[in-house]
Amino acid sequence: MVTATRGLVLAVLAFGLALAGCGGGEGGGGTHPATLSISGTVGGAIAAGVKVSLSGASTATTRTDASGRYSFSGLGNGTYSILPSWPGYAFSPARPGALALNGADVAGQDFTAASIPSGIYDTMSGPTLDGALYTSPLQSRKIQGGALAIQVIAADLEPDSIRGVRPSSALSWTGSATSRVTSWQATITVPAAPAVARTGATSVMAAIALLYQPVANRLSYPGALAKAVRVEFGLRDTGTGLRLFRSLYRCTSPSCSTTDGSTNIAYANGTLPVDQAASPGTPYTFLLSFDETSGVFTYTVSGAGLTGTGTADARAMFTDQGLDPVADFYSASLLTRAFDTGATGGGSGTILGLFDDVYRGLNGNVATLYDAFGGTAIDLSKWTSGEATSALVAGALELTPSATGPAGSTGYSAAGVGPSSFPAGATQIKVDATIVSESSPGAGAFRLWRSFYNDGTPTGTAPSINQPYSGVGDVGGMIVLTSAGATFQVSRGSGASSYSFISSSIGNALNVSPGHPLGLGTTHTLAITWDPVAHTMTYQLDDATPVVVDPTTTSDPHMVVAAPVVRAKNVNLTSLFASVTPPPGTSASATVRLNNLAYAQ
């Protein structure tokens, strides 16, 4: 068995970045008083999170709530049309007729959803990335002007109460029970608009954070956040301008779609200026410290107009939840996030956070300077990943990873997206990919990966057991495209959110079409197909001869470990990401363009 690349492991772990605390998109207008509404429900094969568009006298979009309800309010008299949409589903009535508002609300505009066999999930060519289709937003993470710049750009967000999707971008330090951050400090500046902007019920934030969670619960999206406790401190805009916020909460559902920040937590704000206005463009220094003996978190802020200290006693909360803040420490991070707290979603958010002068104290010791971000690249001897950008450019989604390997260790960076609403029953995934540029031949790689079934891998010690959300035993396929070649692999979940290759790395090259030569600038269509009857995976590059693999038996020359079909997969995971892994002391970067993510089922 060959251990999977760090890129695959981290791509799966990236689904956990959606953790956050705690409808938009409705429109109105017309020449008459805007006091009327149109409402209805969506049911059938799918209900929650369906995009509903309004056109006619006014235009707007919204998302159905957890029960399939939607509403457009503040409308004037006039003629309107309503149309729901969601990848992989058709709706009836398919083309509903126009409806008229004339002094009274109109309700009962209902639709029924049914799955369809295939289609385009996303062309990736629009002006925004649909936030209800991906767990990851458009984002960038880089050194800029002597500081770490982390930006999130999220549009048409799904309500966070449905699946707990809260798009984030972060730089993290992952610890352990023997190496824990007990003091975490950074100076944060949020520049003025357009660096911070929001619509609807969207909140945007830039913060420092500490995360606690038992190892047994560190699973895969959407169950990754069971028993998680998050402490955050920074700047946030919920619609009343940039303000200071502090939070401490536990996830009360596996996806963290519900949270509790009050039970068994005793707050003492002291001099802390909670919810006070902050000034865009002004640097503020935030310090989170934790006394592991007393269970008390201390929040300290300093900066123009915001100075003070407060506490939160979480000892009773940790005890009640059976959490050990020593054994269950997970990570310390710097992050930006955008999430929609409305019932129907549809909001958007953009925020840029500039982080500088990070201080870290371990295991109760005094904090010392950890990273002043004075170089030209993220120091991978201190952080888990390097620079990365995902952006919509000239009609395509561009992924641009960049990293410099530290002395004695290979560098790593990845940029990608996780299609959170990809049809669970899809038997094929296909995408157009172009490696546009790379710093040196073979420096960049693009990976297309999807899970298909579970092979019933025997249980072990939590979290490496075959259970819902664990990923253990989930079998999937991967295609790796570089400027020099394309290969395939069969992978299997081997831990909470880690995967190993169970196919051979010898003889796994894909055939190349004469009409689509390898190299920079050539667009290739990558496709992975699972046959649930024959139990075979087919890998194909463009129109070249496909490679068919039977992952259930080592009689197939491509397989090292057999993975029999036992049951449905634990988690519906799909990932598309570009990565670079420069050798120690060297730098690498690459740009990959994506279009036309499609499926069949």
Coordinates of C-alpha atoms in Angstrom, one line a residue:
M1 CA 0.0 0.0 0.0
V2 CA 1.3 3.4 -0.9
T3 CA 0.6 6.4 1.3
A4 CA -1.3 9.1 -0.5
T5 CA 0.3 12.5 -1.2
R6 CA -0.1 15.2 1.4
G7 CA -2.1 17.1 -1.2
L8 CA -4.9 14.5 -1.1
V9 CA -4.9 14.4 2.7
L10 CA -5.0 18.1 3.1
A11 CA -7.6 18.5 0.4
V12 CA -9.9 16.2 2.4
L13 CA -9.1 18.0 5.7
A14 CA -9.9 21.3 4.0
F15 CA -13.6 20.4 4.3
G16 CA -13.2 21.1 8.1
L17 CA -12.3 24.7 7.5
A18 CA -16.0 25.5 7.4
L19 CA -16.1 25.7 11.2
A20 CA -17.5 29.1 12.4
G21 CA -19.8 30.8 15.0
C22 CA -22.4 32.4 15.2
G23 CA -32.9 35.7 4.1
G24 CA -30.5 37.5 2.2
G25 CA -30.9 37.9 -1.6
E26 CA -34.5 39.0 -1.6
G27 CA -35.4 41.8 -4.0
G28 CA -38.2 44.2 -4.6
G29 CA -39.1 47.2 -6.6
G30 CA -41.5 48.4 -9.2
T31 CA -43.5 51.6 -9.3
H32 CA -46.1 50.5 -6.8
P33 CA -45.6 50.2 -3.0
A34 CA -43.1 47.4 -2.3
T35 CA -45.1 45.5 0.3
L36 CA -46.1 42.3 -1.4
S37 CA -44.6 38.8 -1.4
I38 CA -44.4 35.5 -3.3
S39 CA -43.7 32.3 -1.5
G40 CA -43.8 28.6 -1.8
T41 CA -41.9 25.3 -1.2
V42 CA -39.7 22.9 -3.0
G43 CA -40.0 19.2 -2.2
G44 CA -39.3 15.8 -3.6
A45 CA -35.8 14.5 -4.1
I46 CA -34.3 17.6 -2.6
A47 CA -35.6 20.5 -0.6
A48 CA -33.0 22.4 1.4
G49 CA -30.7 24.9 -0.2
V50 CA -32.3 25.0 -3.6
K51 CA -31.6 28.2 -5.5
V52 CA -34.8 30.0 -6.5
S53 CA -34.7 32.9 -9.0
L54 CA -37.2 35.7 -9.4
S55 CA -37.5 37.6 -12.7
G56 CA -40.0 40.1 -14.2
A57 CA -40.9 43.3 -12.5
S58 CA -38.0 42.7 -10.0
T59 CA -35.1 40.2 -10.1
A60 CA -33.6 38.4 -7.1
T61 CA -32.4 35.0 -5.9
T62 CA -32.8 33.2 -2.7
R63 CA -32.3 29.7 -1.2
T64 CA -34.9 27.4 0.3
D65 CA -34.6 26.8 4.0
A66 CA -34.1 23.4 5.7
S67 CA -37.8 22.6 5.1
G68 CA -37.8 23.7 1.5
R69 CA -39.6 27.0 2.0
Y70 CA -38.7 30.2 0.1
S71 CA -40.1 33.7 0.0
F72 CA -39.5 37.0 -1.9
S73 CA -40.8 40.0 -0.1
G74 CA -41.0 43.7 -0.6
L75 CA -42.4 43.4 -4.1
G76 CA -44.6 45.8 -6.0
N77 CA -47.5 45.0 -8.3
G78 CA -46.4 43.5 -11.6
T79 CA -45.8 40.2 -13.5
Y80 CA -43.1 37.8 -12.2
S81 CA -41.7 34.3 -12.9
I82 CA -40.2 31.9 -10.4
L83 CA -37.6 29.2 -11.4
P84 CA -35.8 26.8 -9.0
S85 CA -32.4 25.2 -9.9
W86 CA -30.0 22.7 -8.4
P87 CA -27.3 20.5 -10.1
G88 CA -28.5 17.0 -10.9
Y89 CA -32.2 17.8 -10.4
A90 CA -35.2 18.7 -12.6
F91 CA -38.2 20.6 -11.3
S92 CA -41.9 20.4 -12.0
P93 CA -43.5 22.4 -13.2
A94 CA -40.5 22.8 -15.5
R95 CA -41.5 26.2 -17.0
P96 CA -44.1 27.7 -14.7
G97 CA -46.2 30.4 -16.2
A98 CA -46.0 34.1 -15.3
L99 CA -47.8 35.2 -12.1
A100 CA -49.2 38.6 -11.3
L101 CA -49.1 40.6 -8.1
N102 CA -52.0 43.0 -7.9
G103 CA -52.4 44.3 -4.3
A104 CA -52.2 40.9 -2.6
D105 CA -49.5 38.3 -1.7
V106 CA -49.2 35.1 -3.7
A107 CA -48.4 31.9 -1.9
G108 CA -48.3 28.2 -2.9
Q109 CA -45.8 28.5 -5.7
D110 CA -44.6 25.0 -5.1
F111 CA -42.2 22.7 -7.0
T112 CA -41.2 19.1 -6.9
A113 CA -37.6 18.0 -7.6
A114 CA -36.5 14.8 -9.3
S115 CA -33.0 13.6 -10.0
I116 CA -31.7 13.6 -13.6
P117 CA -29.1 11.3 -15.1
S118 CA -26.4 13.7 -16.0
G119 CA -25.4 17.3 -16.6
I120 CA -23.1 20.2 -16.0
Y121 CA -22.5 20.9 -12.3
D122 CA -20.7 24.2 -13.0
T123 CA -19.2 25.8 -16.0
M124 CA -16.8 27.8 -13.7
S125 CA -17.1 30.6 -16.2
G126 CA -19.3 33.1 -14.4
P127 CA -18.4 36.2 -12.5
T128 CA -18.9 34.5 -9.1
L129 CA -18.4 31.0 -7.6
D130 CA -21.8 29.8 -6.3
G131 CA -21.4 29.5 -2.6
A132 CA -24.1 26.8 -2.3
L133 CA -22.1 24.5 -4.6
Y134 CA -18.8 24.6 -2.9
T135 CA -17.4 24.4 0.7
S136 CA -14.4 26.5 -0.5
P137 CA -14.8 30.1 -1.6
L138 CA -12.6 32.1 -3.9
Q139 CA -9.7 33.0 -1.8
S140 CA -6.0 34.1 -1.6
R141 CA -3.3 33.6 1.0
K142 CA 0.0 35.3 0.5
I143 CA 2.7 37.6 2.0
Q144 CA 1.9 41.2 1.2
G145 CA 3.8 44.2 2.4
G146 CA 5.4 42.5 5.3
A147 CA 2.1 40.9 6.5
L148 CA 0.1 37.8 5.8
A149 CA -2.9 38.7 3.6
I150 CA -5.8 36.3 3.7
Q151 CA -8.9 37.0 1.6
V152 CA -12.2 35.3 1.1
I153 CA -14.7 36.2 -1.6
A154 CA -18.0 34.3 -1.2
A155 CA -21.2 34.7 -3.3
D156 CA -24.7 33.3 -3.2
L157 CA -24.1 31.5 0.1
E158 CA -26.1 28.6 1.3
P159 CA -27.6 29.2 4.8
D160 CA -25.1 28.0 7.4
S161 CA -28.0 26.4 9.3
I162 CA -28.5 23.7 6.6
R163 CA -25.1 22.0 6.5
G164 CA -22.9 24.3 8.5
V165 CA -21.1 25.4 5.3
R166 CA -19.0 28.5 6.3
P167 CA -16.4 29.2 3.6
S168 CA -13.0 30.1 5.2
S169 CA -9.4 30.6 4.3
A170 CA -6.8 30.0 7.0
L171 CA -3.2 29.5 8.0
S172 CA -2.9 27.0 10.8
W173 CA -0.5 25.4 13.3
T174 CA -1.5 21.9 14.3
G175 CA -0.5 20.8 17.8
S176 CA -1.0 17.8 20.0
A177 CA -1.6 16.9 23.7
T178 CA 2.1 17.4 24.3
S179 CA 2.5 20.6 22.3
R180 CA -0.4 23.0 22.9
V181 CA -0.9 26.7 22.2
T182 CA -2.0 28.4 25.4
S183 CA -1.2 31.9 24.2
W184 CA -2.0 33.1 20.7
Q185 CA -1.5 36.7 19.5
A186 CA -1.6 38.6 16.2
T187 CA -2.1 42.1 14.9
I188 CA -5.0 42.3 12.5
T189 CA -5.8 45.1 10.1
V190 CA -8.9 45.0 7.9
P191 CA -8.6 47.6 5.1
A192 CA -11.6 49.7 4.1
A193 CA -14.0 48.7 1.3
P194 CA -13.9 47.0 -1.0
A195 CA -11.6 44.8 1.2
V196 CA -14.7 44.3 3.4
A197 CA -18.2 44.1 2.0
R198 CA -21.3 42.1 2.6
T199 CA -24.9 41.7 1.5
G200 CA -28.0 40.1 3.0
A201 CA -27.5 38.2 6.2
T202 CA -23.9 37.5 5.6
S203 CA -21.2 37.9 8.3
V204 CA -17.6 38.5 7.4
M205 CA -14.7 38.2 9.9
A206 CA -10.9 38.2 10.4
A207 CA -9.8 36.5 13.6
I208 CA -7.3 34.4 15.5
A209 CA -8.7 31.1 16.8
L210 CA -8.0 28.1 19.0
L211 CA -9.8 24.8 18.3
Y212 CA -10.3 21.8 20.6
Q213 CA -11.7 18.4 19.6
P214 CA -11.3 14.8 20.6
V215 CA -9.2 12.9 18.0
A216 CA -12.0 10.4 17.6
N217 CA -14.3 13.1 16.2
R218 CA -11.9 14.6 13.6
L219 CA -13.7 13.1 10.7
S220 CA -14.7 14.2 7.2
Y221 CA -17.2 16.8 6.1
P222 CA -20.1 17.1 6.9
G223 CA -19.5 15.3 10.2
A224 CA -16.1 16.7 10.9
L225 CA -17.1 19.0 13.7
A226 CA -18.8 16.8 16.3
K227 CA -17.7 17.8 19.9
A228 CA -15.6 20.7 18.5
V229 CA -15.0 23.8 20.6
R230 CA -13.9 27.0 19.0
V231 CA -12.5 30.2 20.5
E232 CA -12.3 33.2 18.2
F233 CA -11.3 36.8 18.7
G234 CA -11.1 39.5 16.1
L235 CA -13.0 41.8 13.8
R236 CA -16.4 41.1 12.3
D237 CA -19.1 42.9 10.2
T238 CA -22.7 41.5 10.5
G239 CA -24.3 44.5 8.8
T240 CA -23.5 47.4 11.2
G241 CA -19.9 48.0 10.2
L242 CA -16.6 46.5 11.4
R243 CA -16.8 45.7 15.1
L244 CA -14.8 43.8 17.7
F245 CA -16.1 40.4 18.6
R246 CA -15.1 37.5 20.9
S247 CA -16.7 34.1 20.9
L248 CA -16.5 30.7 22.6
Y249 CA -18.8 28.0 21.4
R250 CA -19.2 24.3 20.9
C251 CA -20.8 22.5 17.9
T252 CA -24.0 20.8 18.9
S253 CA -24.4 18.9 15.6
P254 CA -21.8 17.0 13.5
S255 CA -21.7 19.7 10.8
C256 CA -21.8 22.5 13.3
S257 CA -25.0 23.8 11.7
T258 CA -26.1 24.4 15.3
T259 CA -23.9 25.9 18.1
D260 CA -24.1 26.7 21.8
G261 CA -22.0 29.6 23.2
S262 CA -23.8 30.0 26.5
T263 CA -24.4 26.7 28.4
N264 CA -21.9 26.2 31.2
I265 CA -19.8 29.2 30.1
A266 CA -19.4 32.2 32.5
Y267 CA -18.4 35.4 30.7
A268 CA -16.9 38.4 32.4
N269 CA -16.4 41.2 29.9
G270 CA -14.5 43.4 32.3
T271 CA -13.0 46.2 30.2
L272 CA -13.3 44.3 26.9
P273 CA -15.1 46.6 24.4
V274 CA -17.4 43.8 23.1
D275 CA -19.2 44.7 19.9
Q276 CA -17.7 48.2 19.8
A277 CA -17.0 49.8 16.4
A278 CA -13.5 49.4 14.9
S279 CA -11.9 51.5 12.3
P280 CA -11.0 50.0 8.9
G281 CA -7.3 50.4 8.1
T282 CA -6.4 50.5 11.8
P283 CA -4.2 47.7 13.3
Y284 CA -5.5 46.0 16.4
T285 CA -3.6 43.5 18.5
F286 CA -5.6 40.5 19.7
L287 CA -4.4 38.1 22.4
L288 CA -6.1 34.8 23.3
S289 CA -4.7 33.1 26.4
F290 CA -5.9 30.0 28.2
D291 CA -5.2 28.8 31.8
E292 CA -5.5 25.0 31.5
T293 CA -5.8 24.6 35.3
S294 CA -8.8 27.0 35.8
G295 CA -10.3 26.5 32.3
V296 CA -10.5 30.3 31.8
F297 CA -9.9 32.0 28.5
T298 CA -8.7 35.6 28.5
Y299 CA -9.3 38.0 25.6
T300 CA -7.1 41.1 25.4
V301 CA -7.2 43.8 22.7
S302 CA -5.3 46.9 22.1
G303 CA -5.5 49.6 19.4
A304 CA -7.0 52.9 18.6
G305 CA -10.4 53.0 20.2
L306 CA -10.4 49.4 21.3
T307 CA -8.5 48.5 24.5
G308 CA -9.5 46.1 27.3
T309 CA -9.6 42.6 28.7
G310 CA -12.3 40.1 29.4
T311 CA -12.6 36.4 30.3
A312 CA -14.7 33.3 29.7
D313 CA -14.7 30.5 32.2
A314 CA -15.2 27.3 30.2
R315 CA -14.3 24.7 32.8
A316 CA -17.9 23.5 33.3
M317 CA -18.5 23.3 29.6
F318 CA -15.4 21.2 29.0
T319 CA -16.5 18.9 31.9
D320 CA -20.1 18.6 30.7
Q321 CA -19.0 17.7 27.2
G322 CA -16.4 15.2 28.4
L323 CA -13.6 17.3 26.8
D324 CA -10.0 17.5 28.0
P325 CA -8.5 20.9 26.9
V326 CA -5.1 19.3 27.2
A327 CA -5.6 16.1 25.4
D328 CA -8.1 17.5 22.9
F329 CA -6.2 20.6 21.7
Y330 CA -6.3 20.6 17.9
S331 CA -4.9 23.8 16.3
A332 CA -4.3 27.5 16.4
S333 CA -5.1 29.5 13.3
L334 CA -5.4 32.9 11.5
L335 CA -8.5 33.1 9.4
T336 CA -11.0 35.0 7.4
R337 CA -14.5 33.7 6.8
A338 CA -17.9 34.6 5.2
F339 CA -21.1 32.9 6.2
D340 CA -24.8 33.5 5.8
T341 CA -26.9 33.3 9.0
G342 CA -30.3 33.9 7.2
A343 CA -33.0 31.3 6.8
T344 CA -32.8 31.2 3.0
G345 CA -29.2 32.4 2.2
G346 CA -28.2 34.1 -1.0
G347 CA -26.0 36.7 0.6
S348 CA -22.4 37.4 -0.3
G349 CA -19.3 38.5 1.5
T350 CA -15.7 39.7 0.9
I351 CA -13.1 40.3 3.5
L352 CA -9.3 40.8 3.5
G353 CA -7.4 40.4 6.7
L354 CA -3.8 41.5 7.2
F355 CA -2.1 39.5 9.9
D356 CA 1.2 40.5 11.4
D357 CA 3.6 39.8 14.4
V358 CA 2.2 36.5 15.5
Y359 CA 3.2 35.5 19.1
R360 CA 2.9 31.9 20.4
G361 CA 3.1 30.4 23.9
L362 CA 3.1 26.6 24.4
N363 CA 2.0 24.6 27.4
G364 CA 1.5 27.6 29.7
N365 CA 4.8 29.3 28.8
V366 CA 5.1 33.0 27.9
A367 CA 4.3 33.9 24.3
T368 CA 7.3 34.7 22.1
L369 CA 7.4 36.1 18.5
Y370 CA 6.5 33.2 16.2
D371 CA 6.3 34.9 12.7
A372 CA 6.6 38.5 11.7
F373 CA 6.0 37.6 8.0
G374 CA 9.0 39.6 7.0
G375 CA 10.0 37.4 4.1
T376 CA 8.6 37.0 0.6
A377 CA 6.8 33.7 1.2
I378 CA 5.0 31.8 3.9
D379 CA 7.5 30.0 6.1
L380 CA 6.5 26.3 5.9
S381 CA 8.7 25.4 8.9
K382 CA 5.9 27.2 10.9
W383 CA 2.7 26.6 8.9
T384 CA 1.0 23.7 7.2
S385 CA 0.7 25.2 3.7
G386 CA 2.1 28.0 1.5
E387 CA 0.6 30.7 -0.7
A388 CA -2.5 29.9 -2.7
T389 CA -5.1 31.7 -4.8
S390 CA -8.4 30.6 -6.4
A391 CA -10.0 33.2 -8.6
L392 CA -12.4 33.5 -11.6
V393 CA -10.3 34.9 -14.5
A394 CA -11.3 35.3 -18.1
G395 CA -14.1 32.8 -18.0
A396 CA -12.4 30.0 -16.0
L397 CA -11.6 29.1 -12.4
E398 CA -7.8 29.6 -11.9
L399 CA -6.0 27.8 -9.1
T400 CA -2.5 29.1 -8.3
P401 CA -0.5 27.3 -5.5
S402 CA 3.0 28.6 -4.6
A403 CA 5.5 27.5 -1.9
T404 CA 9.1 27.6 -0.9
G405 CA 10.4 24.4 0.7
P406 CA 12.1 25.0 4.1
A407 CA 15.6 23.6 4.8
G408 CA 15.4 19.8 5.2
S409 CA 11.8 19.5 4.2
T410 CA 9.7 19.4 1.1
G411 CA 7.4 22.4 0.6
Y412 CA 3.7 22.2 -0.1
S413 CA 0.8 24.4 -1.2
A414 CA -2.6 23.6 -2.7
A415 CA -5.5 25.6 -4.1
G416 CA -8.8 24.0 -4.8
V417 CA -12.5 23.6 -4.4
G418 CA -14.7 21.0 -2.8
P419 CA -18.1 20.6 -4.6
S420 CA -20.3 20.2 -1.6
S421 CA -23.5 19.5 -3.6
F422 CA -22.2 17.1 -6.2
P423 CA -24.9 14.5 -6.7
A424 CA -24.3 11.7 -4.2
G425 CA -25.3 9.0 -6.7
A426 CA -23.1 10.4 -9.5
T427 CA -21.1 7.5 -11.2
Q428 CA -18.9 9.8 -13.3
I429 CA -17.0 13.0 -12.7
K430 CA -15.5 15.0 -15.5
V431 CA -13.7 18.4 -15.8
D432 CA -11.7 20.4 -18.3
A433 CA -8.3 21.3 -17.0
T434 CA -5.4 23.4 -18.4
I435 CA -2.0 23.8 -16.9
V436 CA -1.3 27.3 -17.9
S437 CA 2.1 27.9 -16.4
E438 CA 4.6 26.5 -13.9
S439 CA 7.9 27.8 -12.5
S440 CA 9.8 24.7 -13.8
P441 CA 8.9 21.6 -15.8
G442 CA 6.6 19.3 -13.8
A443 CA 6.4 21.8 -10.9
G444 CA 2.6 21.8 -10.7
A445 CA 0.0 19.0 -10.6
F446 CA -3.8 19.0 -10.8
R447 CA -5.8 16.3 -9.1
L448 CA -9.4 15.2 -9.7
W449 CA -10.7 12.9 -6.9
R450 CA -14.0 11.4 -5.9
S451 CA -15.2 8.6 -3.6
F452 CA -17.6 6.0 -4.9
Y453 CA -18.2 3.1 -2.4
N454 CA -17.0 1.5 0.9
D455 CA -15.1 -1.7 1.2
G456 CA -16.0 -2.4 4.8
T457 CA -12.4 -2.0 6.1
P458 CA -12.3 -3.5 9.6
T459 CA -12.6 -1.2 12.6
G460 CA -9.6 -0.1 14.6
T461 CA -9.0 2.6 17.2
A462 CA -11.1 5.8 16.8
P463 CA -11.1 7.7 14.6
S464 CA -9.7 5.1 12.3
I465 CA -12.9 3.1 12.3
N466 CA -15.5 2.5 9.6
Q467 CA -18.4 4.7 10.8
P468 CA -20.4 7.6 9.3
Y469 CA -18.2 10.5 8.3
S470 CA -15.0 8.7 9.1
G471 CA -13.9 8.1 5.5
V472 CA -12.4 4.8 6.6
G473 CA -13.0 2.2 3.9
D474 CA -14.3 4.7 1.3
V475 CA -12.8 3.9 -2.0
G476 CA -12.3 6.4 -4.7
G477 CA -10.5 7.3 -7.9
M478 CA -7.9 10.0 -8.7
I479 CA -6.4 11.4 -11.9
V480 CA -3.2 13.4 -11.6
L481 CA -2.4 15.7 -14.5
T482 CA 1.0 17.4 -15.0
S483 CA 2.6 19.1 -18.0
A484 CA 4.6 15.9 -18.6
G485 CA 1.9 13.2 -18.2
A486 CA -1.2 11.9 -16.5
T487 CA -1.6 9.0 -14.0
F488 CA -4.4 7.4 -12.1
Q489 CA -4.8 5.9 -8.6
V490 CA -7.3 4.0 -6.5
S491 CA -7.5 5.4 -3.0
R492 CA -9.0 4.1 0.3
G493 CA -9.8 6.0 3.5
S494 CA -7.3 4.9 6.1
G495 CA -8.1 7.3 8.9
A496 CA -10.5 10.0 10.0
S497 CA -9.7 12.2 7.0
S498 CA -6.6 10.5 5.4
Y499 CA -6.4 8.3 2.4
S500 CA -3.9 5.8 1.0
F501 CA -3.3 4.5 -2.5
I502 CA -4.2 0.8 -2.8
S503 CA -3.2 0.7 -6.5
S504 CA 0.2 0.4 -7.9
S505 CA 2.3 3.4 -8.9
I506 CA 3.9 1.3 -11.6
G507 CA 2.1 1.1 -15.0
N508 CA -0.5 3.7 -14.0
A509 CA 0.0 6.1 -16.8
L510 CA -3.0 7.2 -18.8
N511 CA -3.1 7.0 -22.6
V512 CA -2.6 10.4 -24.3
S513 CA -4.6 11.5 -27.3
P514 CA -2.6 12.6 -30.4
G515 CA -5.0 15.5 -30.8
H516 CA -4.3 16.7 -27.2
P517 CA -0.6 16.8 -26.7
L518 CA 0.8 17.1 -23.2
G519 CA 2.4 20.4 -22.1
L520 CA 1.5 23.9 -21.1
G521 CA -1.6 25.6 -22.5
T522 CA -3.4 22.5 -23.8
T523 CA -6.9 21.8 -22.4
H524 CA -7.5 18.2 -21.3
T525 CA -10.8 16.5 -20.3
L526 CA -10.3 14.3 -17.3
A527 CA -13.0 11.7 -16.5
I528 CA -13.4 9.0 -13.8
T529 CA -16.4 6.6 -14.1
W530 CA -17.6 4.0 -11.6
D531 CA -19.6 1.1 -12.9
P532 CA -21.8 -0.1 -9.9
V533 CA -22.7 -3.3 -11.7
A534 CA -19.4 -4.4 -13.1
H535 CA -17.5 -2.8 -10.1
T536 CA -14.9 -1.2 -12.4
M537 CA -13.4 2.3 -12.4
T538 CA -12.6 3.8 -15.8
Y539 CA -10.0 6.5 -16.2
Q540 CA -9.8 8.6 -19.4
L541 CA -7.8 11.5 -20.7
D542 CA -9.6 13.3 -23.6
D543 CA -10.6 10.9 -26.3
A544 CA -7.6 8.5 -25.7
T545 CA -8.2 4.8 -25.0
P546 CA -9.5 4.6 -21.4
V547 CA -7.9 2.4 -18.7
V548 CA -10.4 0.1 -16.9
V549 CA -9.5 -1.1 -13.4
D550 CA -11.3 -3.6 -11.1
P551 CA -10.4 -2.3 -7.6
T552 CA -12.1 -5.3 -5.9
T553 CA -9.3 -7.9 -6.7
T554 CA -5.5 -8.1 -6.9
S555 CA -6.1 -10.2 -10.0
D556 CA -6.2 -6.8 -11.7
P557 CA -2.6 -6.0 -12.4
H558 CA -3.1 -2.4 -11.3
M559 CA -4.2 -3.3 -7.8
V560 CA -1.9 -3.9 -4.7
V561 CA -4.7 -4.2 -2.2
A562 CA -8.2 -5.6 -3.0
A563 CA -11.2 -3.4 -2.1
P564 CA -14.4 -5.4 -2.4
V565 CA -17.7 -3.6 -2.7
V566 CA -19.5 -3.9 0.7
R567 CA -21.7 -0.9 1.1
A568 CA -22.4 2.8 0.3
K569 CA -19.6 5.2 1.0
N570 CA -19.5 7.0 4.4
V571 CA -19.0 10.5 3.0
N572 CA -19.8 12.1 -0.4
L573 CA -16.5 13.7 -1.1
T574 CA -15.2 15.3 -4.3
S575 CA -12.1 17.4 -4.6
L576 CA -10.4 19.4 -7.4
F577 CA -7.0 21.0 -6.5
A578 CA -3.7 22.1 -7.9
S579 CA -0.6 21.7 -5.8
V580 CA 3.2 22.2 -5.8
T581 CA 5.8 20.4 -3.7
P582 CA 9.2 22.1 -4.1
P583 CA 12.3 20.3 -2.8
P584 CA 14.0 21.7 0.4
G585 CA 15.2 25.3 -0.2
T586 CA 13.6 25.7 -3.6
S587 CA 10.4 27.5 -4.7
A588 CA 7.7 26.4 -7.1
S589 CA 4.4 27.8 -8.4
A590 CA 1.8 26.8 -11.0
T591 CA -1.5 28.0 -12.5
V592 CA -4.3 25.6 -13.5
R593 CA -7.5 26.7 -15.3
L594 CA -10.8 24.7 -14.8
N595 CA -14.1 24.6 -16.7
N596 CA -17.1 22.5 -17.1
L597 CA -17.3 20.3 -14.0
A598 CA -19.8 17.6 -15.0
Y599 CA -21.3 14.4 -13.8
A600 CA -23.4 11.3 -14.8
Q601 CA -25.5 9.1 -12.7

